[in-house]
mmCIF file of C-alpha atoms in Angstrom:
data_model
loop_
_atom_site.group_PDB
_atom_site.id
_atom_site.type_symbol
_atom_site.label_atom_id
_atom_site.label_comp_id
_atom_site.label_asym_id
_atom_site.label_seq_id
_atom_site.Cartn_x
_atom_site.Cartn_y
_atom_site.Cartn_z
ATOM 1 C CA UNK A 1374 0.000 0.000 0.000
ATOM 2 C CA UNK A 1375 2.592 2.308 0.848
ATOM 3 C CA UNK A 1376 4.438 1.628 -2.433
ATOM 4 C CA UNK A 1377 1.439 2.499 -4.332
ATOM 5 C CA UNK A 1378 0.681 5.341 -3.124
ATOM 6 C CA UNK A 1379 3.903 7.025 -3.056
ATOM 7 C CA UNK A 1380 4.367 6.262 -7.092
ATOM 8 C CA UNK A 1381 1.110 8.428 -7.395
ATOM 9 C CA UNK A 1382 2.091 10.531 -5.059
ATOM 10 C CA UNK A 1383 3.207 14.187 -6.255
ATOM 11 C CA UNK A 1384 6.109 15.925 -5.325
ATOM 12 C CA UNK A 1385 3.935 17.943 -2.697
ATOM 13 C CA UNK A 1386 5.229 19.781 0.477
ATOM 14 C CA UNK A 1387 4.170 17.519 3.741
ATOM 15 C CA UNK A 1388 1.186 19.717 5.098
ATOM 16 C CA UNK A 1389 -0.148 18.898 1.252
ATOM 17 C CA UNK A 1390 0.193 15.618 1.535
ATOM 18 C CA UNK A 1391 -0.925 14.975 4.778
ATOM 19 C CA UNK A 1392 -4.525 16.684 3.267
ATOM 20 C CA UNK A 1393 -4.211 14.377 0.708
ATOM 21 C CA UNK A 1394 -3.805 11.545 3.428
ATOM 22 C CA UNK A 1395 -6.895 12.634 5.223
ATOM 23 C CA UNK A 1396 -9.794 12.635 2.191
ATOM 24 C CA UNK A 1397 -8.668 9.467 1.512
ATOM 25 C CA UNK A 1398 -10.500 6.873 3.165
ATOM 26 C CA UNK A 1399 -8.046 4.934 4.598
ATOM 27 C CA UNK A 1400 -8.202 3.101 8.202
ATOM 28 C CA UNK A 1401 -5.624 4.873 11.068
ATOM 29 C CA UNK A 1402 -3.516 1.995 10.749
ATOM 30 C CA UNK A 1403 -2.820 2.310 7.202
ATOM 31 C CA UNK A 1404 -2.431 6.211 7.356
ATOM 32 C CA UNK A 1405 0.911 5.630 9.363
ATOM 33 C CA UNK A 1406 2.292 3.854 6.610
ATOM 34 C CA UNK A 1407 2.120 5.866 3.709
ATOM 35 C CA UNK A 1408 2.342 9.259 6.100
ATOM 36 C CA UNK A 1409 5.805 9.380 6.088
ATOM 37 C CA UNK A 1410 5.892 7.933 2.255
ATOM 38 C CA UNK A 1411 9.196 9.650 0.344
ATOM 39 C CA UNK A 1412 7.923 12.295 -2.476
ATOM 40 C CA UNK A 1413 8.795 11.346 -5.822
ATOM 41 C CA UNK A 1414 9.348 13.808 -9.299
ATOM 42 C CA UNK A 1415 5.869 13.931 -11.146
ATOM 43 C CA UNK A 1416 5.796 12.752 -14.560
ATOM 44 C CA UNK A 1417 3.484 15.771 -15.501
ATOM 45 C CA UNK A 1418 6.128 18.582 -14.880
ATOM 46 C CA UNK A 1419 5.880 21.106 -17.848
ATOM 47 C CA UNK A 1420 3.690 20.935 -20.736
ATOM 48 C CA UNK A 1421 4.784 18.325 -22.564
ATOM 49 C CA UNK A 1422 5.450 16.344 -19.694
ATOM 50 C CA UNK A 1423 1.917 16.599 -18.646
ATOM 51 C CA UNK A 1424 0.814 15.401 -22.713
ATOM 52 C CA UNK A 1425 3.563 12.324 -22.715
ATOM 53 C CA UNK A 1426 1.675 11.681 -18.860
ATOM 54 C CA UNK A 1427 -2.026 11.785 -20.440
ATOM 55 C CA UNK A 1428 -0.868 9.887 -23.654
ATOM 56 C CA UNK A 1429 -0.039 6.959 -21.594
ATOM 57 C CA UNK A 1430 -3.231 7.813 -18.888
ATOM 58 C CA UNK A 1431 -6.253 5.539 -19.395
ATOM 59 C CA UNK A 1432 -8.593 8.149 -17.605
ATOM 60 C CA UNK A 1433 -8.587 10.311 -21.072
ATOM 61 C CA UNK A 1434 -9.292 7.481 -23.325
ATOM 62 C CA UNK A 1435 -12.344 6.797 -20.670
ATOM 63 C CA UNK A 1436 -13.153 10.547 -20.927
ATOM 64 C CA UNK A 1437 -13.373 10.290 -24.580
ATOM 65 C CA UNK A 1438 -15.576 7.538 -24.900
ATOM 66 C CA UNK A 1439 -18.233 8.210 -22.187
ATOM 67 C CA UNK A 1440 -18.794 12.195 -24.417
ATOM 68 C CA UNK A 1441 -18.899 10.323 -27.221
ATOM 69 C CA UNK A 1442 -21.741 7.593 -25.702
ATOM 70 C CA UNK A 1443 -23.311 10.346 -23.885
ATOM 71 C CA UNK A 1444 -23.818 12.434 -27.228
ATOM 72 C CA UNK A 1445 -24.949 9.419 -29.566
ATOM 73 C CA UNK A 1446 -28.235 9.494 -28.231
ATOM 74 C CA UNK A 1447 -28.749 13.578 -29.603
ATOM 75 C CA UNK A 1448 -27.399 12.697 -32.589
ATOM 76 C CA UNK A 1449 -23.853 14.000 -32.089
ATOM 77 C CA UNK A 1450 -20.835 12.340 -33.066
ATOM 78 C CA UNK A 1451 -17.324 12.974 -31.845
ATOM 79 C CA UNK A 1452 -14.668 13.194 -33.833
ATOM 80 C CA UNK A 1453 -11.034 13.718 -32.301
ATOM 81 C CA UNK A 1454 -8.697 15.530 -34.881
ATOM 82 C CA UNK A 1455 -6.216 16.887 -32.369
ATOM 83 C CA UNK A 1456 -5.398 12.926 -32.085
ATOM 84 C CA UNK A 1457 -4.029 12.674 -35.756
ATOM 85 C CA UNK A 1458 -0.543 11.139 -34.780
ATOM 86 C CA UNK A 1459 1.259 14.097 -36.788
ATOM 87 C CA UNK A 1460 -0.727 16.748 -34.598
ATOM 88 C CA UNK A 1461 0.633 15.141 -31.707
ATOM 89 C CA UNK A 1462 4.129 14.824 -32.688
ATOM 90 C CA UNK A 1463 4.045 18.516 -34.042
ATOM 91 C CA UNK A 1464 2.949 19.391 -30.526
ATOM 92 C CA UNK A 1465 5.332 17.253 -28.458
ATOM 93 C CA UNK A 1466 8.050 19.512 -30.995
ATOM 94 C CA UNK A 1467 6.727 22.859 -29.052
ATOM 95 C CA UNK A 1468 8.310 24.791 -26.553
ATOM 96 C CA UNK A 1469 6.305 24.674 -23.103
ATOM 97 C CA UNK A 1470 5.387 28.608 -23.261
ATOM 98 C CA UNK A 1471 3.267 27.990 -26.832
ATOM 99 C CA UNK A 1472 1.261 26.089 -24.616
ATOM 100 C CA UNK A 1473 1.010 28.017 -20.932
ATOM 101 C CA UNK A 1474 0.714 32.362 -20.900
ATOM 102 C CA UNK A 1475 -0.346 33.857 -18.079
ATOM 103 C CA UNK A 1476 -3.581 33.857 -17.755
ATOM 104 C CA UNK A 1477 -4.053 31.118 -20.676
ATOM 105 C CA UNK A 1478 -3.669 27.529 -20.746
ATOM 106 C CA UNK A 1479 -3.324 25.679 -23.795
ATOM 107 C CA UNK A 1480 -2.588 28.832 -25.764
ATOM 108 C CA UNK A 1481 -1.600 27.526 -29.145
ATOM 109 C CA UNK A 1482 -4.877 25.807 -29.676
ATOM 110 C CA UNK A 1483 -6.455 28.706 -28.746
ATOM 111 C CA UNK A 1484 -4.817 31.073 -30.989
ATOM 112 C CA UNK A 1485 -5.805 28.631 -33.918
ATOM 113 C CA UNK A 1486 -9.239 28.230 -33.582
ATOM 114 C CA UNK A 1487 -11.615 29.818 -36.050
ATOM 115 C CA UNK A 1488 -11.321 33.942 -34.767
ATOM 116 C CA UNK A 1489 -15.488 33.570 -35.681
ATOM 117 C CA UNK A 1490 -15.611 31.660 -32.710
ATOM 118 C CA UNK A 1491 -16.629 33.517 -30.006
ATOM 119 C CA UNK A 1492 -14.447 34.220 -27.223
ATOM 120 C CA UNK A 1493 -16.604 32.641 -24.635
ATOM 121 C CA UNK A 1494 -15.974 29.360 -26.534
ATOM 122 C CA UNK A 1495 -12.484 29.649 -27.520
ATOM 123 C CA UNK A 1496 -10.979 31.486 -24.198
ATOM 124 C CA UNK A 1497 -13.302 28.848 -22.283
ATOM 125 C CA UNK A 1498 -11.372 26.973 -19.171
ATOM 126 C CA UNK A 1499 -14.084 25.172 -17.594
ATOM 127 C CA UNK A 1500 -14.472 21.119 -18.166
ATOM 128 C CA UNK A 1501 -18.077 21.111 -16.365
ATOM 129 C CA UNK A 1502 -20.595 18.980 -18.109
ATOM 130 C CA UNK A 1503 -23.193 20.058 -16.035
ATOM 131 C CA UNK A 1504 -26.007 18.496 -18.473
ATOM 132 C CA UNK A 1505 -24.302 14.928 -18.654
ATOM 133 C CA UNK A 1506 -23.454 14.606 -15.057
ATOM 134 C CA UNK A 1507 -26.657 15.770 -13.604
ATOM 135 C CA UNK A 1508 -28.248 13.304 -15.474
ATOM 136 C CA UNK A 1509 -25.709 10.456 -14.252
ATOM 137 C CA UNK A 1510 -26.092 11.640 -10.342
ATOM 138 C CA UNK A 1511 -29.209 9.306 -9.557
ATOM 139 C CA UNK A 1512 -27.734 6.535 -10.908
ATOM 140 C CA UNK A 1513 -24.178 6.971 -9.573
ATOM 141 C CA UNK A 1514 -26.045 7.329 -5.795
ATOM 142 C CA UNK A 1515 -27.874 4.216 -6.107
ATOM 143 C CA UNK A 1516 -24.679 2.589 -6.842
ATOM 144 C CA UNK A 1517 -23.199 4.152 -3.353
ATOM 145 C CA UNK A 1518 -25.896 2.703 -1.905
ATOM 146 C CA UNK A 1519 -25.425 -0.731 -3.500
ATOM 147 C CA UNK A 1520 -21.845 -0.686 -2.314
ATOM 148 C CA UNK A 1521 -22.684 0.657 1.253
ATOM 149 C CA UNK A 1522 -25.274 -2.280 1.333
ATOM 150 C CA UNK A 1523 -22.561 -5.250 0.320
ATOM 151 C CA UNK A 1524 -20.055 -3.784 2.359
ATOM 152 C CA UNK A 1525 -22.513 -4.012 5.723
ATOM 153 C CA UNK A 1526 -23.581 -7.528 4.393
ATOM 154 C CA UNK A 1527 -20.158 -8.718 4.122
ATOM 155 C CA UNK A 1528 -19.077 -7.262 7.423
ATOM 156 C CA UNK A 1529 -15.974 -9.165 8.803
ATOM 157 C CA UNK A 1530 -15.287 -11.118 5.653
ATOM 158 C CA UNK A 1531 -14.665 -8.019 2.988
ATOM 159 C CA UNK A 1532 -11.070 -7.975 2.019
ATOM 160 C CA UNK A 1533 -8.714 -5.229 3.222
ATOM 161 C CA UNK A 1534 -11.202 -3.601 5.559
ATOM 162 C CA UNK A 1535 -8.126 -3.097 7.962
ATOM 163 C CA UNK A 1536 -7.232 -0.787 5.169
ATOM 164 C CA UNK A 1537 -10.114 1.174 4.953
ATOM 165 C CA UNK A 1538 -12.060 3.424 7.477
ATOM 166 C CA UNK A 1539 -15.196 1.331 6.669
ATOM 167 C CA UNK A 1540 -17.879 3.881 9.391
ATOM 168 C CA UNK A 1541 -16.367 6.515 7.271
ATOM 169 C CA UNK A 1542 -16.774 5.707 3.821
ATOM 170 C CA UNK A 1543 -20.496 3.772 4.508
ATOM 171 C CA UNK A 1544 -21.797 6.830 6.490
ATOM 172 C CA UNK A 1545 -20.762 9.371 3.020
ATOM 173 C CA UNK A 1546 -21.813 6.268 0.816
ATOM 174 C CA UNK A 1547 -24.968 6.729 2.590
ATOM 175 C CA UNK A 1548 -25.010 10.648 2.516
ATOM 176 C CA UNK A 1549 -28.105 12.586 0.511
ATOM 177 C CA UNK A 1550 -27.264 12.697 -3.574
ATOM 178 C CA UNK A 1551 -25.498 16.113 -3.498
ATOM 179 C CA UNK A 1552 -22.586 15.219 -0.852
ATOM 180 C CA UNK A 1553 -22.512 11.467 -2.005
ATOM 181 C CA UNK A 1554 -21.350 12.353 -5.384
ATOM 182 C CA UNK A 1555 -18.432 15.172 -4.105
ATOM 183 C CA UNK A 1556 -14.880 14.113 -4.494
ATOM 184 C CA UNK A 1557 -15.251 10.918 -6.306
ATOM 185 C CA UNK A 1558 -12.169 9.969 -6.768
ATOM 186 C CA UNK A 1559 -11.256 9.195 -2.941
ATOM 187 C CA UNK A 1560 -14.468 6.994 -2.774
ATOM 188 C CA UNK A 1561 -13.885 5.193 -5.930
ATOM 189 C CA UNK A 1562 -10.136 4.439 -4.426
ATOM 190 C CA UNK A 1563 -11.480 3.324 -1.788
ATOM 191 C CA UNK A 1564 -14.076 1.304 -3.071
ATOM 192 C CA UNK A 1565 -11.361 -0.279 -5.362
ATOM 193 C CA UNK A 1566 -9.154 -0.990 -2.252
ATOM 194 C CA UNK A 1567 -11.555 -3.445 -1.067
ATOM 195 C CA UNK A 1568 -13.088 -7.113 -2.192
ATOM 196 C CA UNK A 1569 -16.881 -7.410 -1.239
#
């Protein structure tokens, strides 16, 4: 466990970290191993280390796919030309400031969009999908629930429990639809931690 989580973990100052540390769900025991867990250099440093990072990073792929099944149904289809393989090289060629300005992110694609575009799309920094994910919210609580229900049934037999702060992560499993579906990614950790 601690191994694992100090190859994800960022180079972070301590007081970071330790924050880090306490959304996860882990059990006390398990907290005093990875506290003290040595930083390591993050892949994603700079620009194009961040693209080489995401190339290899199966949560875009995922991201790709679920717009693309969410818009089939009103007749939209994706396409992805900023994936052509000579696109990609031609950016990995760039200098880190054609892609960071102050104020700007991702600059160079920016500066090439259509000008007829209006600002509000092209200068836009957001990655909401309010629409999509308001409409995935009921179905991702009853899920919670599902889990918070196995986990109780399988009480002393679910796997790696000692890992996990199991009160804690049932009693926000079983929180009301808003506050269930906050921060995500530290239940879904969690959730992956354990066999039930």
């Amino acid at each position: 466990l601690r191994r694992a989580l100090s190859e994800l973990r960022p180079a972070m100052p301590a007081k970071s970290w330790a924050k880090k540390i306490d959304i996860a769900y882990l059990s006390h025991s398990a907290r005093k191993h990875v506290a003290g867990a040595p930083p390591i250099i993050s892949p994603r440093r700079g620009a194009k280390g961040m693209m080489r990072a995401m190339i290899h990073d199966f949560s875009l792929t995922e991201r790709m796919e679920a717009w693309a099944q969410a818009a089939r149904p009103l007749g939209i289809t994706y396409v992805y030309p900023l994936l052509d393989r000579r696109i990609v090289e031609f950016a990995l060629s760039l200098p880190d400031h054609f892609f960071v300005r102050p104020g700007t992110r991702r600059w160079i694609f920016r500066q090439i969009i259509d000008p007829s575009v209006p600002d509000l799309v092209r200068y836009n920094d957001s990655k909401d999908e309010p629409n999509r994910v308001t409409k995935l919210r009921p179905a991702l609580h009853g899920a919670m629930l599902q889990c918070a229900d196995l986990i109780e049934a399988g009480g002393d037999k679910v796997e790696r429990r000692h890992l996990v702060d199991i009160d804690r992560l049932i009693r926000v499993l079983r929180a009301d639809e808003e506050k269930a579906v906050k921060k995500l990614f530290s239940k879904r950790a969690a959730l992956q931690l354990l066999k039930f």
